Structure formats: C-alpha cells, structure tokens
Coordinates of C-alpha atoms and ligand atoms in Angstrom, one line a residue:
M1 CA 0.0 0.0 0.0
T2 CA 1.4 3.4 -0.9
S3 CA 1.0 6.4 1.5
T4 CA 0.3 10.0 0.4
A5 CA 1.1 11.4 3.9
T6 CA 3.4 14.3 3.8
S7 CA 6.1 14.6 6.5
R8 CA 6.4 18.3 7.5
V9 CA 8.9 19.6 10.0
V10 CA 9.8 23.0 11.3
C11 CA 13.3 24.5 11.6
P12 CA 12.6 27.2 14.2
G13 CA 14.9 30.0 15.2
S14 CA 15.6 33.7 15.4
F15 CA 17.7 33.7 12.1
D16 CA 19.0 37.2 12.8
P17 CA 20.6 36.7 10.3
I18 CA 20.5 33.2 8.7
T19 CA 24.0 31.6 8.5
H20 CA 25.7 28.7 6.7
G21 CA 25.1 26.7 9.9
H22 CA 21.3 27.1 9.6
L23 CA 21.5 26.3 5.9
D24 CA 23.4 23.1 6.7
I25 CA 20.6 21.9 9.0
I26 CA 17.8 23.0 6.7
G27 CA 19.4 21.3 3.7
R28 CA 19.9 18.1 5.6
A29 CA 16.3 18.2 6.8
T30 CA 15.1 18.4 3.2
R31 CA 16.7 15.0 2.6
M32 CA 14.8 13.4 5.4
F33 CA 11.4 15.1 5.3
D34 CA 9.0 16.1 2.5
E35 CA 8.5 19.7 3.6
V36 CA 10.6 22.0 5.8
V37 CA 9.1 25.1 7.2
V38 CA 11.7 27.6 8.4
S39 CA 9.9 29.4 11.2
I40 CA 11.0 32.7 12.7
G41 CA 10.0 32.9 16.3
A42 CA 10.6 35.3 19.2
N43 CA 13.4 34.4 21.6
S44 CA 12.6 36.4 24.7
T45 CA 16.3 36.0 25.9
K46 CA 17.6 37.8 22.7
P47 CA 16.0 41.2 22.6
S48 CA 18.6 42.9 20.4
Q49 CA 17.8 42.6 16.7
M50 CA 19.6 43.5 13.5
F51 CA 16.8 42.7 11.1
T52 CA 13.0 43.0 11.2
V53 CA 11.0 39.8 10.9
E54 CA 10.0 40.8 7.3
E55 CA 13.7 41.3 6.4
R56 CA 14.6 37.9 7.8
L57 CA 11.8 36.3 5.9
A58 CA 12.9 37.8 2.7
M59 CA 16.5 36.7 3.3
I60 CA 15.6 33.1 4.2
T61 CA 13.3 32.9 1.2
E62 CA 16.1 34.1 -1.1
V63 CA 18.8 31.8 0.2
C64 CA 16.5 28.7 0.4
A65 CA 15.1 29.2 -3.1
R66 CA 17.3 26.2 -4.2
W67 CA 14.9 23.9 -2.2
P68 CA 11.3 23.9 -3.6
Q69 CA 10.1 22.0 -0.5
V70 CA 11.3 24.8 1.9
R71 CA 9.2 27.9 2.8
A72 CA 9.7 30.6 5.4
V73 CA 7.1 31.9 7.9
S74 CA 7.0 33.8 11.1
F75 CA 5.1 33.0 14.3
T76 CA 4.2 34.6 17.6
G77 CA 3.5 32.7 20.8
L78 CA 4.5 29.1 21.5
L79 CA 6.3 26.9 19.0
V80 CA 4.1 23.9 19.9
D81 CA 1.0 25.9 18.9
H82 CA 2.6 27.0 15.6
C83 CA 3.6 23.4 14.8
A84 CA 0.0 22.2 15.6
E85 CA -1.4 24.9 13.3
I86 CA 0.7 24.0 10.3
G87 CA 0.5 20.2 11.0
A88 CA 4.3 19.7 11.6
L89 CA 5.3 16.4 13.1
G90 CA 8.3 17.8 14.8
V91 CA 11.1 20.3 14.9
V92 CA 14.7 20.0 13.6
K93 CA 17.4 22.0 15.3
G94 CA 21.2 22.1 15.0
L95 CA 23.6 21.1 17.8
R96 CA 27.0 22.8 17.7
S97 CA 28.2 22.0 21.2
A98 CA 27.3 20.7 24.7
T99 CA 26.2 24.2 25.5
D100 CA 23.6 24.0 22.7
F101 CA 22.5 20.6 24.1
D102 CA 22.0 22.0 27.5
Y103 CA 19.9 24.8 26.0
E104 CA 17.9 22.6 23.6
L105 CA 17.2 19.6 25.9
P106 CA 14.8 21.4 28.4
M107 CA 13.0 23.0 25.5
A108 CA 12.6 19.6 23.8
H109 CA 11.3 18.1 27.0
L110 CA 8.8 20.9 27.6
N111 CA 7.6 21.0 24.0
R112 CA 7.0 17.2 24.2
Q113 CA 5.3 17.5 27.6
M114 CA 3.0 20.3 26.4
S115 CA 1.9 18.7 23.1
G116 CA 3.8 15.6 22.2
L117 CA 5.9 17.6 19.7
E118 CA 9.1 15.7 18.8
T119 CA 12.5 17.4 18.5
I120 CA 15.2 16.1 16.2
L121 CA 18.7 17.4 17.1
L122 CA 21.2 17.2 14.3
P123 CA 24.9 17.7 15.0
T124 CA 26.0 20.7 12.9
A125 CA 28.6 20.0 10.3
Q126 CA 32.0 20.6 11.9
E127 CA 32.9 23.4 9.6
W128 CA 30.0 25.5 10.9
S129 CA 30.2 24.5 14.6
A130 CA 31.5 28.0 15.7
V131 CA 29.1 30.0 13.6
S132 CA 26.2 31.8 15.2
S133 CA 24.1 34.8 14.2
T134 CA 25.3 36.6 17.3
M135 CA 29.0 36.2 16.2
V136 CA 28.1 37.2 12.6
R137 CA 26.6 40.5 13.9
E138 CA 29.5 41.1 16.3
I139 CA 32.3 40.4 13.8
S140 CA 30.6 42.6 11.3
R141 CA 30.0 45.5 13.8
F142 CA 33.8 45.4 14.6
G143 CA 34.8 45.5 11.0
G144 CA 35.6 41.8 10.5
D145 CA 35.0 39.7 7.4
I146 CA 31.8 37.5 7.6
S147 CA 31.9 36.3 4.0
A148 CA 32.8 32.7 5.0
L149 CA 29.9 32.5 7.6
V150 CA 26.8 33.6 5.6
P151 CA 25.7 33.5 2.0
P152 CA 26.8 36.6 -0.1
T153 CA 23.4 38.3 -0.1
V154 CA 23.2 38.0 3.7
A155 CA 26.8 39.3 4.0
E156 CA 25.9 42.4 1.9
Q157 CA 22.8 43.1 3.9
V158 CA 24.6 42.8 7.2
T159 CA 27.4 45.0 6.1
A160 CA 24.9 47.6 4.8
R161 CA 23.0 47.5 8.1
V162 CA 26.2 47.9 10.1
R163 CA 27.0 51.0 8.0
V164 CA 23.6 52.5 8.8
E165 CA 24.0 51.7 12.5
G166 CA 27.4 53.5 12.4
Q167 CA 25.7 56.7 11.0
R168 CA 23.1 56.9 13.8
Ligands
PNS201 O1 17.6 30.7 17.2 P1 17.1 30.6 18.6 O2 17.1 32.0 19.2 O3 17.8 29.6 19.4 O4 15.5 30.2 18.5 C1 14.8 30.0 19.7 C2 13.3 29.8 19.4 C3 12.7 31.1 18.7 C4 13.1 28.6 18.5 C5 12.6 29.6 20.8 O5 12.9 30.6 21.6 C6 11.1 29.3 20.6 O6 10.7 28.3 20.4 N1 10.4 30.4 20.9 C7 8.9 30.4 20.8 C8 8.3 30.5 22.3 C9 8.2 29.1 22.9 O7 7.6 28.2 22.4 N2 8.9 29.0 24.1 C10 8.9 27.9 24.9 C11 10.0 26.9 24.5 S1 9.9 25.5 25.6

C-alpha cells in the first residue's frame, strides 16, 4: 500500500541573520522530510535585533530558493501551537556543542510534555560549529569579514545594516 502522507517539519529559530550553519541543517532536513518550514520565532532572551522579521523572511526565502520544499514563515506565541497549526510532526534543530545541548534539551522536554511535539537534534557540520548569528553581527560590527559565515546576499545586507548603524 502506498502512502500519500506528507512529512512536514519546522526548523525554528531567530535567524538574525540566517547563517551557513542554519542552511546546513535546513538542507539536511530536506533530505529526510517532504516539507521543511523555516519558522522565525521570538526568543525572549535575545532582545537585540539587527533585522526585522520581514527582512529575515525575505533573506531566508532568497537563500532557500534552491529547495522547492522549503518555505519561510514567522510565528508569535508558543512553538508547539505554531507546529500544531501547520501540521508539523516535529522540529529539527542544529547542535553545535554541549552548550547547545543544555539549552535545547529542556525546550525539547517541555515541548514534548506540552503537546507531544518531537524534537530532532542534528549535530552541525563541523565546519559550521563555531558559527552563530550573534557572532556574525558582532564580527561585522567590529569591521571583520563575515563572507565565510553567511551567503553573499546576507553578508551584503549585514554590512549595509552595520554601515547604517554607524551613521546613527
Ligand atoms: O535561534 P534561537 O534564538 O535559538 O531560537 C529559539 C526559538 C525562537 C526557536 C525559541 O525561543 C522558541 O521556540 N520560541 C517560541 C516560544 C516558545 O515556544 N517558548 C517555549 C519553549 S519550551
């Protein structure tokens, strides 16, 4: 018997901005699931932002255009409610280090406790294990080269934003 069921997962995050590390996880998720929804959520512990949600959505859509089964959305409120609304069977997140694991595990436990939502933690490719959006913003703000950490269009937009910030 053939099944027509679609496996849909969410790659959630702040994506401020999206990095090669995120893209590694999204790309690997496309090889395991039919649909990958990249969902921008609010992280209450990270108030400082470089890009608006609309700007992040546009960037993600552009750099994920190579994968027809990927779309970008934003959500407010709980991740479990967002996943229920769009019919996602679970979330896929990258693990760079033991620190990430300590941060992700309680969220995975709580999300499963609240709604049964599954969390799949994928070890990040080693080449991206030191890359974070926070470091991309910081390196760029101090004049460093971020071209190896993010796609060219993202690097251009970060550099332009840093220039505007410097004029304020
Ligand atoms: O890229 P980040 O900052 O690690 O992403 C964190 C994010 C946005 C995925 C996480 O903070 C989240 O799920 N926020 C939505 C609110 C929520 O569900 N909080 C309870 C988690 S147990």
